[in-house]
Rosetta silent file (secondary structure, phi, psi, omega in degrees, C-alpha in Angstrom):
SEQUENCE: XXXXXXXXXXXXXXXXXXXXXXXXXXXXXXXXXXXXXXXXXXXXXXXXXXXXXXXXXXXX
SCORE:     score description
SCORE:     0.000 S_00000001
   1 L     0.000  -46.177  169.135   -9.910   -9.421   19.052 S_00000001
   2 L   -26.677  -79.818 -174.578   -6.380  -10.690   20.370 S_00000001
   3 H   -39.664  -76.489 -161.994   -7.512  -14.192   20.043 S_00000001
   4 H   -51.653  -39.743 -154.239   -9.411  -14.411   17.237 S_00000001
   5 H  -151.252   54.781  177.274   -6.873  -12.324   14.692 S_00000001
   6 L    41.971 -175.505 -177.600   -3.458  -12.129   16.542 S_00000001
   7 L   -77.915  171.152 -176.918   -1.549   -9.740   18.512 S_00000001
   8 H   -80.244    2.340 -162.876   -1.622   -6.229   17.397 S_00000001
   9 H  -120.663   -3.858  146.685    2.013   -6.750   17.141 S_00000001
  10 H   -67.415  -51.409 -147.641    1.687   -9.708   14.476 S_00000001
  11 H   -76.688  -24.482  170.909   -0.567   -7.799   12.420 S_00000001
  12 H   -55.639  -57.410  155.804    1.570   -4.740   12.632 S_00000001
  13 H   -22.792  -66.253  173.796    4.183   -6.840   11.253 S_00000001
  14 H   -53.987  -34.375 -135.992    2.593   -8.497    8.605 S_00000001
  15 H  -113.760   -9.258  135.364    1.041   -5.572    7.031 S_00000001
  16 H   -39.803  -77.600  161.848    4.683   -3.978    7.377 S_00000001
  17 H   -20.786  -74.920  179.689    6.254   -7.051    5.950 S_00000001
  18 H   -48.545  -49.796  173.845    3.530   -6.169    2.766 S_00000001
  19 H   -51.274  -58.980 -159.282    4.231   -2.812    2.482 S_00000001
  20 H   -97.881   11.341  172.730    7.768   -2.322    2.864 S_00000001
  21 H   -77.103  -53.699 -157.671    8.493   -5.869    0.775 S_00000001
  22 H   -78.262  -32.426 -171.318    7.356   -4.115   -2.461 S_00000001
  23 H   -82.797  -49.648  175.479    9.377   -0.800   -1.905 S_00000001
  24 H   -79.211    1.940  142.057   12.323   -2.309   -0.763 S_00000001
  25 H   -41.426  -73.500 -163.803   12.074   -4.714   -3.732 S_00000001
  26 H   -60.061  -54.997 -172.085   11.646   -1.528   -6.171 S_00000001
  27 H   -53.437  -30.585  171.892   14.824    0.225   -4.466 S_00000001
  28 H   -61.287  -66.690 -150.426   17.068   -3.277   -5.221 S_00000001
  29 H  -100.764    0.000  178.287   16.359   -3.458   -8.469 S_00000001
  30 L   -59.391  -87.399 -122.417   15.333    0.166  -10.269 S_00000001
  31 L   -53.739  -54.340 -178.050   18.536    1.582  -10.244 S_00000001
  32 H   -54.554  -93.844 -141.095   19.907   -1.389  -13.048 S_00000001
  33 H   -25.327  -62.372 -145.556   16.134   -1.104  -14.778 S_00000001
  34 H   -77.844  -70.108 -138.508   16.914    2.990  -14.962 S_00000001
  35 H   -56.868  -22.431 -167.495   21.245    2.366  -15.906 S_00000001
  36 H   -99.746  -15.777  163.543   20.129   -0.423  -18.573 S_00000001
  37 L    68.839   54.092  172.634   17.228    1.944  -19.735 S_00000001
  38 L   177.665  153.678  179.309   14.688   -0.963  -19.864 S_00000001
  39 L   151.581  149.271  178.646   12.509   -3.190  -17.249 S_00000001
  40 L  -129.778  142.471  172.875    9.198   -4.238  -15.720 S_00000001
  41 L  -118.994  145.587 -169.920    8.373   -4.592  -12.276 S_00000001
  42 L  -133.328   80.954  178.824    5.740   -6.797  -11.244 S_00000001
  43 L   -69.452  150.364  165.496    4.171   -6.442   -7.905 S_00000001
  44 L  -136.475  121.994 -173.943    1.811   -9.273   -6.405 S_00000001
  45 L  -153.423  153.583 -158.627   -0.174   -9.399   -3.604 S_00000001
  46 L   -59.195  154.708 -170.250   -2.896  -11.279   -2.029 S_00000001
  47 H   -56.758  -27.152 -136.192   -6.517  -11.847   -3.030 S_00000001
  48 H   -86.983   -8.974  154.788   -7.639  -11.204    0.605 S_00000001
  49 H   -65.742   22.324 -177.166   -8.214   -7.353   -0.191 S_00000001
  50 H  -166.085   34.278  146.726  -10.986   -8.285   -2.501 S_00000001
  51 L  -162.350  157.642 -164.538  -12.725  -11.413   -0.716 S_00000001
  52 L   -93.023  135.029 -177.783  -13.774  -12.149    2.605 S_00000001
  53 L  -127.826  162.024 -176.027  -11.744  -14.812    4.771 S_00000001
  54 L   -84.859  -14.225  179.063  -12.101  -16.119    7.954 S_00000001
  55 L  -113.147   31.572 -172.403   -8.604  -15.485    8.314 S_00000001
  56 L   -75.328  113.492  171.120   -8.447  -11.413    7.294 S_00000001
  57 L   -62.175  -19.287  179.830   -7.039   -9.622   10.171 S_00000001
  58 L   -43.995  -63.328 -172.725   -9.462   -6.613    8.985 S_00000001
  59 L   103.860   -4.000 -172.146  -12.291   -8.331   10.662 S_00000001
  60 L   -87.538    0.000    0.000  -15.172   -7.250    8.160 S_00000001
C-alpha cells in the first residue's frame, strides 16, 4: 500500500490539511461575519469523495 498511495504519514497529512483548512478558515473569519451581523461561508472540496480515481488514497 506504501507504494502505490503514499506514506501513511502523507496521507495523514493531507486529509489533516482538508479537515483542519475549513475550520481554521471558519475561526479567521466568523468572528467579523458574527460583529458585522451578515456573511456566507463557502466551503469547497474535492470531487474525489464521489468518483473513483486512480489516485484516491482510500483505495476502493
Amino acid at each position: 500500500m506504501e507504494k502505490r498511495f503514499g506514506s501513511t504519514d502523507a496521507i495523514i497529512k493531507m486529509i489533516g490539511l482538508s479537515i483542519k483548512g475549513v475550520l481554521y478558515g471558519t475561526r479567521a473569519v466568523l468572528p467579523g461575519m458574527l460583529a458585522g451581523g451578515n456573511g456566507t461561508l463557502v466551503d469547497v472540496s474535492s470531487l474525489a469523495g464521489r468518483t473513483r480515481s486512480p489516485q484516491a488514497v482510500y483505495g476502493w
